Coordinates of C-alpha atoms in Angstrom, one line a residue:
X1 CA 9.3 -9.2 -31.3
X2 CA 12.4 -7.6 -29.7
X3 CA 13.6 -9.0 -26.0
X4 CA 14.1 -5.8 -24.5
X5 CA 15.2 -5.7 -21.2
X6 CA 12.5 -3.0 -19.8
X7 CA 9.3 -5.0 -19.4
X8 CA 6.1 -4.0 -20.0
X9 CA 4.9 -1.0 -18.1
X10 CA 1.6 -1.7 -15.2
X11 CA -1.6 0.1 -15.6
X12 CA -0.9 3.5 -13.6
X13 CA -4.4 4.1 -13.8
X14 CA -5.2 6.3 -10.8
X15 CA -8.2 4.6 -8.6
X16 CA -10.0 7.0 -6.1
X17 CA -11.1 5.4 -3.1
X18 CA -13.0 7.7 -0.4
X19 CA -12.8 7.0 3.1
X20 CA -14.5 8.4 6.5
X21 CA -12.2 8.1 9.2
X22 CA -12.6 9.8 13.1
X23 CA -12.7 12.5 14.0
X24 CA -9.3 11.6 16.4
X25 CA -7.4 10.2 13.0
X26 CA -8.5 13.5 11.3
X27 CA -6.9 15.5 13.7
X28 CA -3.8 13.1 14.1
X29 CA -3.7 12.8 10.2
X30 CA -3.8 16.8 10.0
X31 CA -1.2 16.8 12.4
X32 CA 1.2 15.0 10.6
X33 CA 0.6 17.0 7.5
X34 CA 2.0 20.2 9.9
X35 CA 5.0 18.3 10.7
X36 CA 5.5 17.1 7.3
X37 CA 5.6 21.0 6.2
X38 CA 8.1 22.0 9.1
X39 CA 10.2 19.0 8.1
X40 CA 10.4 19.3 4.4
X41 CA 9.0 22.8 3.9
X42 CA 6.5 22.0 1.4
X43 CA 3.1 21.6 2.6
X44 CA 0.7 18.5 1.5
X45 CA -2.4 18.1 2.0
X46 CA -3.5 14.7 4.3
X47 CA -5.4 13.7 0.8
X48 CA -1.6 13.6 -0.3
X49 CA 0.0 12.2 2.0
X50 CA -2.7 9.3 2.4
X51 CA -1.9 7.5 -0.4
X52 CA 2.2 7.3 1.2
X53 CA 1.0 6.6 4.4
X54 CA -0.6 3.7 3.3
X55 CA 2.0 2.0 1.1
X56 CA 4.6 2.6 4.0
X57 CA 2.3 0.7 6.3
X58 CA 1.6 -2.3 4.0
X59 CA 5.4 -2.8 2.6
X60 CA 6.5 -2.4 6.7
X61 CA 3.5 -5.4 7.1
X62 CA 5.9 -8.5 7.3
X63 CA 3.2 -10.9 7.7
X64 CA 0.9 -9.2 4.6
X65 CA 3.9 -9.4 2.5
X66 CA 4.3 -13.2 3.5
X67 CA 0.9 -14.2 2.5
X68 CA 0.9 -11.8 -0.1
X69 CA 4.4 -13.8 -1.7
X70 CA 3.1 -16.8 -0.9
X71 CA -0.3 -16.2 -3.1
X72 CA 1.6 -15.1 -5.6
X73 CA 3.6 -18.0 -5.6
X74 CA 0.4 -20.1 -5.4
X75 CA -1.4 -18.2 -8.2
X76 CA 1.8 -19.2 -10.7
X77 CA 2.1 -23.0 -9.9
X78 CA -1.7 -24.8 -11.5
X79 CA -3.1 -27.4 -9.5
X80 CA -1.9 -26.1 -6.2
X81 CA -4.8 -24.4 -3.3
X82 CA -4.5 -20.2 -2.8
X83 CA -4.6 -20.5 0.8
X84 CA -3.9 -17.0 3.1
X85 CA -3.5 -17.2 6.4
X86 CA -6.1 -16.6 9.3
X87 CA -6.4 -13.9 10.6
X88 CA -5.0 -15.1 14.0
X89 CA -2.0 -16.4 12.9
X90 CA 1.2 -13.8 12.6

C-alpha cells in the first residue's frame, strides 16, 4: 500500500438537522443575513449561514475545545476513564 502523504478523506456526508428557534433569534438571525448581503454583496439565506454560525461558535468555545482534546486524547490511550467536565466548571 503506498504511504502517501494526503490521508484518507472524512465522510462529507451532509446531515440535516432541523431546529425551531424564537421568534426574537429569527428576526436577529434574519438580520444578520441583511448585513451579511450589504457586507459581501451576495445574499444567503439564514439556512446558509446557520451551519457557519455554528462552527464559528464552537471552534471560538475554548472550554468545548478543551474537553473536546482531552476526550480525544482519552479515547486513544486504553485503559484510561473518558471523563468531560461538568457543566459548572469553565
Amino acid at each position: 500500500m503506498a504511504n502517501l502523504k494526503l490521508g484518507k478523506l472524512p465522510d462529507r456526508t451532509p446531515s440535516k438537522i432541523t431546529i425551531t428557534v424564537s421568534a426574537g433569534l429569527s428576526q436577529v438571525l434574519q438580520e444578520y443575513a441583511a448585513l451579511y448581503r450589504d457586507t459581501y454583496g451576495e445574499s444567503e439565506t439564514v439556512a446558509e449561514l446557520i451551519p457557519f454560525i455554528l462552527a464559528g461558535f464552537l471552534e471560538g468555545d475554548r472550554a468545548f475545545a478543551k474537553a473536546r482534546k482531552e476526550a480525544l486524547q482519552a479515547a486513544r490511550m486504553p485503559g484510561k476513564p473518558r471523563r468531560l467536565p461538568d457543566s459548572n466548571s469553565e
